[in-house]
PDB file of C-alpha atoms and ligand atoms in Angstrom:
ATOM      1  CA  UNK A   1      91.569 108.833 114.861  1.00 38.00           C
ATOM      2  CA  UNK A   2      89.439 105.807 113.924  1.00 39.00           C
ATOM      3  CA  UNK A   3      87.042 107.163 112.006  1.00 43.00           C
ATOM      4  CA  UNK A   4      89.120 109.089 109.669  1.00 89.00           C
ATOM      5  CA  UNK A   5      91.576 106.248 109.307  1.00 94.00           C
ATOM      6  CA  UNK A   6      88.669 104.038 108.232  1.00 95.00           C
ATOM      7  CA  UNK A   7      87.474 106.870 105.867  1.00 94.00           C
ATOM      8  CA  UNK A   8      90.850 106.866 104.067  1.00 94.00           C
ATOM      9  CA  UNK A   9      90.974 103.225 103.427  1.00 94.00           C
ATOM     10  CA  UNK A  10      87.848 102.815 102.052  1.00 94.00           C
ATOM     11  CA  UNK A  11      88.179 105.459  99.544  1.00 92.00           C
ATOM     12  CA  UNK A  12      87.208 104.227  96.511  1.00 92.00           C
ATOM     13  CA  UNK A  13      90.718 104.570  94.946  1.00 91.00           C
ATOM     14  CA  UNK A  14      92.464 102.782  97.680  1.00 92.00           C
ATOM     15  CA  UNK A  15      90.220 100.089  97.555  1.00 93.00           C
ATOM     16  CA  UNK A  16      91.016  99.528  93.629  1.00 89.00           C
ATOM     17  CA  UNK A  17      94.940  99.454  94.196  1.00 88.00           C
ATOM     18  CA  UNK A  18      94.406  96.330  96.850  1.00 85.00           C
ATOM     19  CA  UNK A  19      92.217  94.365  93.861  1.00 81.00           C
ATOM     20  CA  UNK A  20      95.986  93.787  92.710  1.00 82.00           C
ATOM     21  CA  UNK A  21      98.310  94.256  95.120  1.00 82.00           C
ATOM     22  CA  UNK A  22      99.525  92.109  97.816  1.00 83.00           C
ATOM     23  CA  UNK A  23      97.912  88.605  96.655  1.00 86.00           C
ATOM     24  CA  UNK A  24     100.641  86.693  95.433  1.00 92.00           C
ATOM     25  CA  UNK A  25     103.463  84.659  96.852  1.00 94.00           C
ATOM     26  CA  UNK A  26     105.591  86.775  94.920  1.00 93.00           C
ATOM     27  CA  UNK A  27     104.423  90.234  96.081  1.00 93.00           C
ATOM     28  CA  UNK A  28     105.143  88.984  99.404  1.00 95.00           C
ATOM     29  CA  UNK A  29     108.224  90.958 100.928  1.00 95.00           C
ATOM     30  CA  UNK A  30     111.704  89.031 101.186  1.00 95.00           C
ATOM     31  CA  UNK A  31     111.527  90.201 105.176  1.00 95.00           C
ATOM     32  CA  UNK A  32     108.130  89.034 105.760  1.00 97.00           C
ATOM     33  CA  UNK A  33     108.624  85.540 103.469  1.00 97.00           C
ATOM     34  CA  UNK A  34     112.018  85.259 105.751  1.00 97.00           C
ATOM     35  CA  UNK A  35     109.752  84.458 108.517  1.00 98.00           C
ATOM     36  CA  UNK A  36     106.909  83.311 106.943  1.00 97.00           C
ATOM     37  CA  UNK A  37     108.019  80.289 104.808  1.00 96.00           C
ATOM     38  CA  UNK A  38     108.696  78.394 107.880  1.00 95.00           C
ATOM     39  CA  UNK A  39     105.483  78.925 109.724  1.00 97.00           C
ATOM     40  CA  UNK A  40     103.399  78.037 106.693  1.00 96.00           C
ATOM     41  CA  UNK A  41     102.434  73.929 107.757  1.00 96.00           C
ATOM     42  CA  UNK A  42      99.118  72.324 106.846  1.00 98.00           C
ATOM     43  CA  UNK A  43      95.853  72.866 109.397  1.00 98.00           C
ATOM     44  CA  UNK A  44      98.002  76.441 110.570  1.00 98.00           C
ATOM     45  CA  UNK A  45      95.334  78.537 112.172  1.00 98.00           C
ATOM     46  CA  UNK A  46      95.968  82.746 111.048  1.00 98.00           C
ATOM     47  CA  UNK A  47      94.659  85.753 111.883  1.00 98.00           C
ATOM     48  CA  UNK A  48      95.458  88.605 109.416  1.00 98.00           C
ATOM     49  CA  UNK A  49      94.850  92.169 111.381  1.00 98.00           C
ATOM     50  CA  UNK A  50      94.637  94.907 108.628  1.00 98.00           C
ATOM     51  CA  UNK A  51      93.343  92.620 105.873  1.00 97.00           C
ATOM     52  CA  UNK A  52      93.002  94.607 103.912  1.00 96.00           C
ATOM     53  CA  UNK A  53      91.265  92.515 100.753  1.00 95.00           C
ATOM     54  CA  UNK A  54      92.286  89.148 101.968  1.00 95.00           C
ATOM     55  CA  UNK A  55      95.525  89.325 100.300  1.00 95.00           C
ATOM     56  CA  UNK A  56      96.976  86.633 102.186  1.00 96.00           C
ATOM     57  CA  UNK A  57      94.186  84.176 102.188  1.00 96.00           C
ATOM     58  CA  UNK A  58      94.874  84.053  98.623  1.00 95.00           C
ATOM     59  CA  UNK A  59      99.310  83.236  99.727  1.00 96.00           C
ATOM     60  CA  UNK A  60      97.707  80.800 101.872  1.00 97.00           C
ATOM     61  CA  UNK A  61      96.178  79.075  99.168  1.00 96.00           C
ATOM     62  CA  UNK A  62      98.899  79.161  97.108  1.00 96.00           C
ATOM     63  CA  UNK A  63     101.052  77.135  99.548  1.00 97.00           C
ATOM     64  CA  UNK A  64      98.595  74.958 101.380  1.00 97.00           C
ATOM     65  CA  UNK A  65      95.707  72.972 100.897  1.00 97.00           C
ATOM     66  CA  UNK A  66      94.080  72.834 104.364  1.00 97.00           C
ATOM     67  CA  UNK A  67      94.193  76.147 106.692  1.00 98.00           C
ATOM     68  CA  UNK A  68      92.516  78.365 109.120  1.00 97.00           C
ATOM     69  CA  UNK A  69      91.755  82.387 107.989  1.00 98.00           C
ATOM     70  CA  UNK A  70      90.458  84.992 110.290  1.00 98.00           C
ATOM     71  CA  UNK A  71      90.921  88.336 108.667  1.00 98.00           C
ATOM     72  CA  UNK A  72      90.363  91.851 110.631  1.00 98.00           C
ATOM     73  CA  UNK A  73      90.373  95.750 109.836  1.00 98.00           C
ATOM     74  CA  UNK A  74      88.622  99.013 110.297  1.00 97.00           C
ATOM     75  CA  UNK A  75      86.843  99.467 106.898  1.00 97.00           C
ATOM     76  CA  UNK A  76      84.170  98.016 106.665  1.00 97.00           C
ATOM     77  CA  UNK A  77      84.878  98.683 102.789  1.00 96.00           C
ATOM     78  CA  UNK A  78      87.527  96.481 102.782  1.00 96.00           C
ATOM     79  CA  UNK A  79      85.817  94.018 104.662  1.00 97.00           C
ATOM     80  CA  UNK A  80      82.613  93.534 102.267  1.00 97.00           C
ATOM     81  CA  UNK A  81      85.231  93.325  99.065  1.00 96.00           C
ATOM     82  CA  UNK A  82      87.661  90.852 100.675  1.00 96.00           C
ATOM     83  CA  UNK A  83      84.393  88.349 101.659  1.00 97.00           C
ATOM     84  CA  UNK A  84      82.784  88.234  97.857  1.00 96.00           C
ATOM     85  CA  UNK A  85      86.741  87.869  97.211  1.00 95.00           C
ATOM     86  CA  UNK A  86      87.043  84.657  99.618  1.00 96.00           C
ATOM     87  CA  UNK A  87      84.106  83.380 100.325  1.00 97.00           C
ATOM     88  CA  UNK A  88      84.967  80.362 102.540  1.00 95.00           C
ATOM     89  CA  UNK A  89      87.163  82.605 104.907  1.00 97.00           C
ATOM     90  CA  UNK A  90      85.974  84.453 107.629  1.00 98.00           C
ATOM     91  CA  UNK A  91      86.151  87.929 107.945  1.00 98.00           C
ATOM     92  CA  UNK A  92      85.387  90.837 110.690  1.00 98.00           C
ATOM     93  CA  UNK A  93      84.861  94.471 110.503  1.00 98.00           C
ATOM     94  CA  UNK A  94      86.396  96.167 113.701  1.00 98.00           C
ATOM     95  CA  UNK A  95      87.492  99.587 115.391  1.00 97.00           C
ATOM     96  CA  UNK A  96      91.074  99.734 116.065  1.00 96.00           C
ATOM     97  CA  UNK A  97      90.162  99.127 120.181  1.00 95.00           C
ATOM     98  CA  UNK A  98      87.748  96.532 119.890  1.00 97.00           C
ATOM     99  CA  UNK A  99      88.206  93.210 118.463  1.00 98.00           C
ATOM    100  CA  UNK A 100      85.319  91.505 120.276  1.00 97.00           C
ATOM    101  CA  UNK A 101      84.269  89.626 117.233  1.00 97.00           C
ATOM    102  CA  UNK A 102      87.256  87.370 118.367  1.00 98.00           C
ATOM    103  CA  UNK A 103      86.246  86.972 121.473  1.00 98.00           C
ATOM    104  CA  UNK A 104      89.077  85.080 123.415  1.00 97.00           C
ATOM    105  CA  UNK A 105      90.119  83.322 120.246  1.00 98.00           C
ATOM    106  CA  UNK A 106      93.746  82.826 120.004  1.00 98.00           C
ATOM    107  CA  UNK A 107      95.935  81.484 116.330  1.00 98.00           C
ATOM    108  CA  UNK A 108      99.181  80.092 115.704  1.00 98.00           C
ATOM    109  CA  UNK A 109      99.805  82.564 113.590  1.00 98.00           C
ATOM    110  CA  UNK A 110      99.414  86.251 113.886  1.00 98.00           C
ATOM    111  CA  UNK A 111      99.978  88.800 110.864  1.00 98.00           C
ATOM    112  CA  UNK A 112     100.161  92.394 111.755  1.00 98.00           C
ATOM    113  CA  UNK A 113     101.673  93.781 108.191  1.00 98.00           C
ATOM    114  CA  UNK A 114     101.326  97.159 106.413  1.00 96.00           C
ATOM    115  CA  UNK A 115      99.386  99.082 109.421  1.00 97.00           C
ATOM    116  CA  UNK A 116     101.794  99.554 112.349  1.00 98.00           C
ATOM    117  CA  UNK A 117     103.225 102.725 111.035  1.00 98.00           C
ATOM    118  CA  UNK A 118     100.042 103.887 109.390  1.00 97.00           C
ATOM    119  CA  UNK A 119      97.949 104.237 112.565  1.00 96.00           C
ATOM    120  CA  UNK A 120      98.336 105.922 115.896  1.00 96.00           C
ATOM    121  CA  UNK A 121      97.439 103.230 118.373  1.00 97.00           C
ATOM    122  CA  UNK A 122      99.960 101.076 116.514  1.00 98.00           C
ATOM    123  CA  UNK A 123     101.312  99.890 120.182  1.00 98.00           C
ATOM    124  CA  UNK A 124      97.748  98.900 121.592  1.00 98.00           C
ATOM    125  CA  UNK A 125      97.719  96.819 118.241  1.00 98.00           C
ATOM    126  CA  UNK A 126     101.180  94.801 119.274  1.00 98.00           C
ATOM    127  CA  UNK A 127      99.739  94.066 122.523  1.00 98.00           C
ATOM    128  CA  UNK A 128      96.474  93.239 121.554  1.00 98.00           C
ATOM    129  CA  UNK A 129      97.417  91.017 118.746  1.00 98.00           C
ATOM    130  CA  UNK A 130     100.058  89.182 121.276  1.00 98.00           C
ATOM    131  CA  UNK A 131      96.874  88.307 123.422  1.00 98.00           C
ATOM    132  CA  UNK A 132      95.351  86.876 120.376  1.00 98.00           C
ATOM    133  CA  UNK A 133      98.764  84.580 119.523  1.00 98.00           C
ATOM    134  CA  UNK A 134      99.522  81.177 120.267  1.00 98.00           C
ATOM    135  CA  UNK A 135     102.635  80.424 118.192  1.00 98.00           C
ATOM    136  CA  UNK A 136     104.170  83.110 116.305  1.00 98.00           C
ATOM    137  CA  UNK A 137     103.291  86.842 115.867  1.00 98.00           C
ATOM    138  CA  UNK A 138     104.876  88.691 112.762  1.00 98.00           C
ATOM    139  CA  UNK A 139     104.911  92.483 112.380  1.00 98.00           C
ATOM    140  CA  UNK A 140     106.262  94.881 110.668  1.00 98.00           C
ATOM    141  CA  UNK A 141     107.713  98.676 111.775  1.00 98.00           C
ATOM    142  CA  UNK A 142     109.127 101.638 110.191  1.00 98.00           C
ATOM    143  CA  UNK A 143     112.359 102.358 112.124  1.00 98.00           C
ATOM    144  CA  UNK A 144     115.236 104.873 111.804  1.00 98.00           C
ATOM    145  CA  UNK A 145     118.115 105.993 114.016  1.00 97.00           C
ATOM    146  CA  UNK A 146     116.576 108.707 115.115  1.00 97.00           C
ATOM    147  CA  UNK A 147     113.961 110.176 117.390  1.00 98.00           C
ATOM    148  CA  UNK A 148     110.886 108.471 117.076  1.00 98.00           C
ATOM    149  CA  UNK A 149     108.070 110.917 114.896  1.00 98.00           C
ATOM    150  CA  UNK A 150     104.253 109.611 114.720  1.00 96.00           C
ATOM    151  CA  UNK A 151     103.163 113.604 114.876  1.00 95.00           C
ATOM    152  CA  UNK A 152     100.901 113.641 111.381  1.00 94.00           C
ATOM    153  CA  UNK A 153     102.216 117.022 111.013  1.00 95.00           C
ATOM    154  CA  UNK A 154     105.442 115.939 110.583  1.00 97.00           C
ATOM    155  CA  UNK A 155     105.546 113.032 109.407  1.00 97.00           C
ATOM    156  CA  UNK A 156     102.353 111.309 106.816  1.00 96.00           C
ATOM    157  CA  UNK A 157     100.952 108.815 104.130  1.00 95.00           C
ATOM    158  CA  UNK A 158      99.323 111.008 101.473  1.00 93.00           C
ATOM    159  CA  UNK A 159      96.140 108.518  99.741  1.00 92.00           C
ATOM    160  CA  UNK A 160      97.512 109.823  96.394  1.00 89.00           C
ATOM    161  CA  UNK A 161      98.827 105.843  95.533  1.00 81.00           C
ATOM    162  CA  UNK A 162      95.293 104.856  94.580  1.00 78.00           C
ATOM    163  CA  UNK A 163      93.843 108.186  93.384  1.00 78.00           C
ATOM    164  CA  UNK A 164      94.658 111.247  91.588  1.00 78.00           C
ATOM    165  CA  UNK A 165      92.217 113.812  92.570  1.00 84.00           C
ATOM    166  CA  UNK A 166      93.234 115.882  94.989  1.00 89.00           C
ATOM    167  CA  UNK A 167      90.971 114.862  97.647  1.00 88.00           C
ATOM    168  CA  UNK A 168      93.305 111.896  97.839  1.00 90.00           C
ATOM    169  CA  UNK A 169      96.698 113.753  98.228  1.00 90.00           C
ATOM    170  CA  UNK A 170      94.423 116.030 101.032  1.00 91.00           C
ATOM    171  CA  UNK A 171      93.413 112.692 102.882  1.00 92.00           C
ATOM    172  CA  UNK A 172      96.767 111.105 104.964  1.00 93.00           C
ATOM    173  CA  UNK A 173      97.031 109.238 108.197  1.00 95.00           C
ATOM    174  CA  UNK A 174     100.313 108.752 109.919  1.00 96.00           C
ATOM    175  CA  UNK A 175     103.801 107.646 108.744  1.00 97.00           C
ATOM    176  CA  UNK A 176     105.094 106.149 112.093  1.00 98.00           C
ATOM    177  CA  UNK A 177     108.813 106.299 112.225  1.00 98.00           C
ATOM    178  CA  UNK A 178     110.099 104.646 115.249  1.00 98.00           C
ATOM    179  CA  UNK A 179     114.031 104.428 116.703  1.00 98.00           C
ATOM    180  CA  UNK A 180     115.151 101.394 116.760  1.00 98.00           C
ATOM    181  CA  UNK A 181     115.982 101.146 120.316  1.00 98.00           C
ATOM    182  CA  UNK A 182     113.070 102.174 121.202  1.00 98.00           C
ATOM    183  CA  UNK A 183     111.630  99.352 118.904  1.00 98.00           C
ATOM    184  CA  UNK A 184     113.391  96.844 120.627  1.00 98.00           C
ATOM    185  CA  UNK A 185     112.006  98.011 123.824  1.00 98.00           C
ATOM    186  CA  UNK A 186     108.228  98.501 122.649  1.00 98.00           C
ATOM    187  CA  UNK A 187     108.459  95.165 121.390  1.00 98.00           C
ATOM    188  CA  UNK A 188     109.346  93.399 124.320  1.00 98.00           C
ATOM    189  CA  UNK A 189     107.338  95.456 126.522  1.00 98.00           C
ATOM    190  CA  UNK A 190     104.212  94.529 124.577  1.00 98.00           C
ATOM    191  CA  UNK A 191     104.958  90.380 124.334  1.00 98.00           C
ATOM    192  CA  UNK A 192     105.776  89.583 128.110  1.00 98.00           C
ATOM    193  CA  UNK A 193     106.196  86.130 127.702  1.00 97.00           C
ATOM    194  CA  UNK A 194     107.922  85.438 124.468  1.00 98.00           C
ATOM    195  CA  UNK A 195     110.035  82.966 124.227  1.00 98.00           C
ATOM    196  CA  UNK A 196     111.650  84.268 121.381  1.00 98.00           C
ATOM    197  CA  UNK A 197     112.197  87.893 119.462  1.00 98.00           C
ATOM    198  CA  UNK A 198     113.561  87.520 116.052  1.00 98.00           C
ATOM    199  CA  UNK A 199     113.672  90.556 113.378  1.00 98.00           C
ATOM    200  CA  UNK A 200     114.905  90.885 109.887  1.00 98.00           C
ATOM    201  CA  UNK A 201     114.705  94.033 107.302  1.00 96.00           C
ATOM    202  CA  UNK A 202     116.831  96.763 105.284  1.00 96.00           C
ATOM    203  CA  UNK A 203     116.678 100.159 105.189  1.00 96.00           C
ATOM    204  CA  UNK A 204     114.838 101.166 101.846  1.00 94.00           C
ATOM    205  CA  UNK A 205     113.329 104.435 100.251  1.00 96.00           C
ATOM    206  CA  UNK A 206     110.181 105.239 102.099  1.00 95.00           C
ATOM    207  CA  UNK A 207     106.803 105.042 100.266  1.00 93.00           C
ATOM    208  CA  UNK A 208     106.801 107.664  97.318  1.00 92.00           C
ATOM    209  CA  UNK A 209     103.234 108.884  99.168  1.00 93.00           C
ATOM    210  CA  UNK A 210     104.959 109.736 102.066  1.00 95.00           C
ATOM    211  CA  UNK A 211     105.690 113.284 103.347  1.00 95.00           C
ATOM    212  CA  UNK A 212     108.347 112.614 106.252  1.00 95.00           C
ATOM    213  CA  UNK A 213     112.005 113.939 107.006  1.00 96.00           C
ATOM    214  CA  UNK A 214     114.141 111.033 106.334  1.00 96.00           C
ATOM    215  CA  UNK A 215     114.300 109.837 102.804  1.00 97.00           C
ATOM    216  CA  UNK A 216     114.924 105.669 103.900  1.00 97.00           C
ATOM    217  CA  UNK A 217     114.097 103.583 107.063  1.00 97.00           C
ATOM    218  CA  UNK A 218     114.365 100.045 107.964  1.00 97.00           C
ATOM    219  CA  UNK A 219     111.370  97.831 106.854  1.00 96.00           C
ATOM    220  CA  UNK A 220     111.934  95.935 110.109  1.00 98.00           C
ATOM    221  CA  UNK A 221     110.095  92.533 110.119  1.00 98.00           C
ATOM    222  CA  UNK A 222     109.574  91.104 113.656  1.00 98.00           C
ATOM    223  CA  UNK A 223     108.557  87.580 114.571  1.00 98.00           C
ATOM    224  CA  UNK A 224     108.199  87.085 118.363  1.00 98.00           C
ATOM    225  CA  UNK A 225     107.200  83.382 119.642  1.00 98.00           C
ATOM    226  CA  UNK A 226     105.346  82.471 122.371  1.00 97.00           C
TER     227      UNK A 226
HETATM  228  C1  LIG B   1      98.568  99.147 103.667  1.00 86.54           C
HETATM  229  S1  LIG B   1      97.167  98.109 103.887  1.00 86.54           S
HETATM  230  C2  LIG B   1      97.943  96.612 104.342  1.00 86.54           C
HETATM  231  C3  LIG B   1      97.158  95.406 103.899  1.00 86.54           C
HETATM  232  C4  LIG B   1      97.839  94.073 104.192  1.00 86.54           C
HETATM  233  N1  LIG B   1      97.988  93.807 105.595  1.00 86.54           N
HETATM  234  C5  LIG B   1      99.161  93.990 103.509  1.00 86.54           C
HETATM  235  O1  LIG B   1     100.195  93.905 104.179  1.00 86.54           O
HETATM  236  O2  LIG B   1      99.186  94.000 102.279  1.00 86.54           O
HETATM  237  C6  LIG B   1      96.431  98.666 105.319  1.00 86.54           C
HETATM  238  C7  LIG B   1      95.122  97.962 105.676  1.00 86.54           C
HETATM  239  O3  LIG B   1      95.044  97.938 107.086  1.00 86.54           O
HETATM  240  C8  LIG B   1      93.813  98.468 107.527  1.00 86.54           C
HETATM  241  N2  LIG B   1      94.100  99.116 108.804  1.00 86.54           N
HETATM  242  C9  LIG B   1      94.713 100.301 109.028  1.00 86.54           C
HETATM  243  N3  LIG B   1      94.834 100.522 110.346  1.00 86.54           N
HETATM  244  C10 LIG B   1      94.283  99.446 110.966  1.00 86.54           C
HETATM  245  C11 LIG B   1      94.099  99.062 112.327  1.00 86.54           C
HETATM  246  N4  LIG B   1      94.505  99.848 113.322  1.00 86.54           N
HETATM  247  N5  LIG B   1      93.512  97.895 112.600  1.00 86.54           N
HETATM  248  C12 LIG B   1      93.091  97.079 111.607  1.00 86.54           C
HETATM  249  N6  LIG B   1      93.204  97.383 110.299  1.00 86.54           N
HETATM  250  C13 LIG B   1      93.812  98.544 109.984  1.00 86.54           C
HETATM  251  C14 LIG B   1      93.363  99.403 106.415  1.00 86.54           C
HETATM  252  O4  LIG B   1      91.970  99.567 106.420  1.00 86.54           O
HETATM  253  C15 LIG B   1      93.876  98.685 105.182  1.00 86.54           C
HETATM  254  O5  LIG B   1      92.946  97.760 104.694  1.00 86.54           O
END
């Protein structure tokens, strides 16, 4: 649900944990800097969809001097931190089905990282964000070997990582675990077109907030070109 996954990101404990995290070159993930490196040139246009803070605006600075930033997510929270945070980028506050603050805007570079297998509509986000690509769109997924689970009941993200009280540990949205066949299909399915489908991850423990049935999955890093 929307709503409620905006609620949990913009609780004031999970906005505090993204004041550090995920802003440096070196927090970036080997899997996503595997695709990433290469698709970093001078004058690159991005759009970052689940923002978060503006994380990446600040890796973007880090390795360029001259580039494009469009960053996107549900909280509105989020949204108001990462613009006093980056004041020269731009930055949108949207519902998971309705980007129109884009308009028909598309980027060489797409970033979809960190929400696939946190939200429910994570497959109207592929094929939303592939409408929105030019050059290269990079996601990540949650995969396993077997049947894909995205039933909250069975399978969650507890809020606990950026607050103790237990109104954090009661407040989860889904852990998306998704076979990787299936992956493979959903992927191409969503990016008719693509000229290429690359992906590169490794199967790792899954977040210490998570309440799900398997212990690891693949962190599965996709880059599909247009
Ligand atoms: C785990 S953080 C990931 C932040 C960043 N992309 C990263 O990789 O570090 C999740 C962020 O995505 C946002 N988010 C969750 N679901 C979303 C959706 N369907 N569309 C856009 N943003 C979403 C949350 O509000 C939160 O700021």
């Amino acid at each position: 649900m929307t709503a409620g996954n905006a609620d949990a990101w913009s609780m004031p404990g999970v906005l505090g944990f993204f004041d550090t995290e995920r802003r440096t070159t070196a927090q970036v993930y080997a899997s996503e800097w595997f695709f990433l490196k290469d698709r970093l040139r001078e004058g690159v246009g991005v759009l970052d969809v689940g923002c978060a803070q503006g994380g990446f605006a600040s890796v973007l600075e880090e390795n360029l001097t001259s580039f494009g930033y469009t960053g996107i997510d549900i909280s509105a929270a989020m949204i108001e931190r990462a613009r006093t945070r980056h004041p020269r980028q731009r930055f949108e506050a949207v519902s998971e089905a309705d980007w129109s603050p884009l308009g028909a805007e598309t980027f060489e570079l797409v970033l979809v990282l960190g929400i696939l297998h946190l939200h429910e509509s994570w497959r109207d986000t592929i094929a939303r964000a592939w409408t929105h690509t030019a050059g290269s769109l990079i996601l990540d997924l949650r995969e396993h070997d077997g049947p894909t689970i995205e039933d909250k009941a069975v399978s969650s993200l507890r809020m606990d990582f950026g607050g103790n009280s237990a109104a954090y540990a009661e407040t989860q949205v889904p852990y998306v675990l998704v076979n990787s066949a299936e992956a493979l299909a959903t992927v191409r399915r969503l990016t008719p077109g693509a000229r290429r489908i690359s992906h590169f991850g490794y199967l790792h423990p899954v977040s210490g907030s998570a309440s799900c049935p398997v212990a690891e999955a693949m962190a599965n890093v996709w880059c599909i070109e247009r």
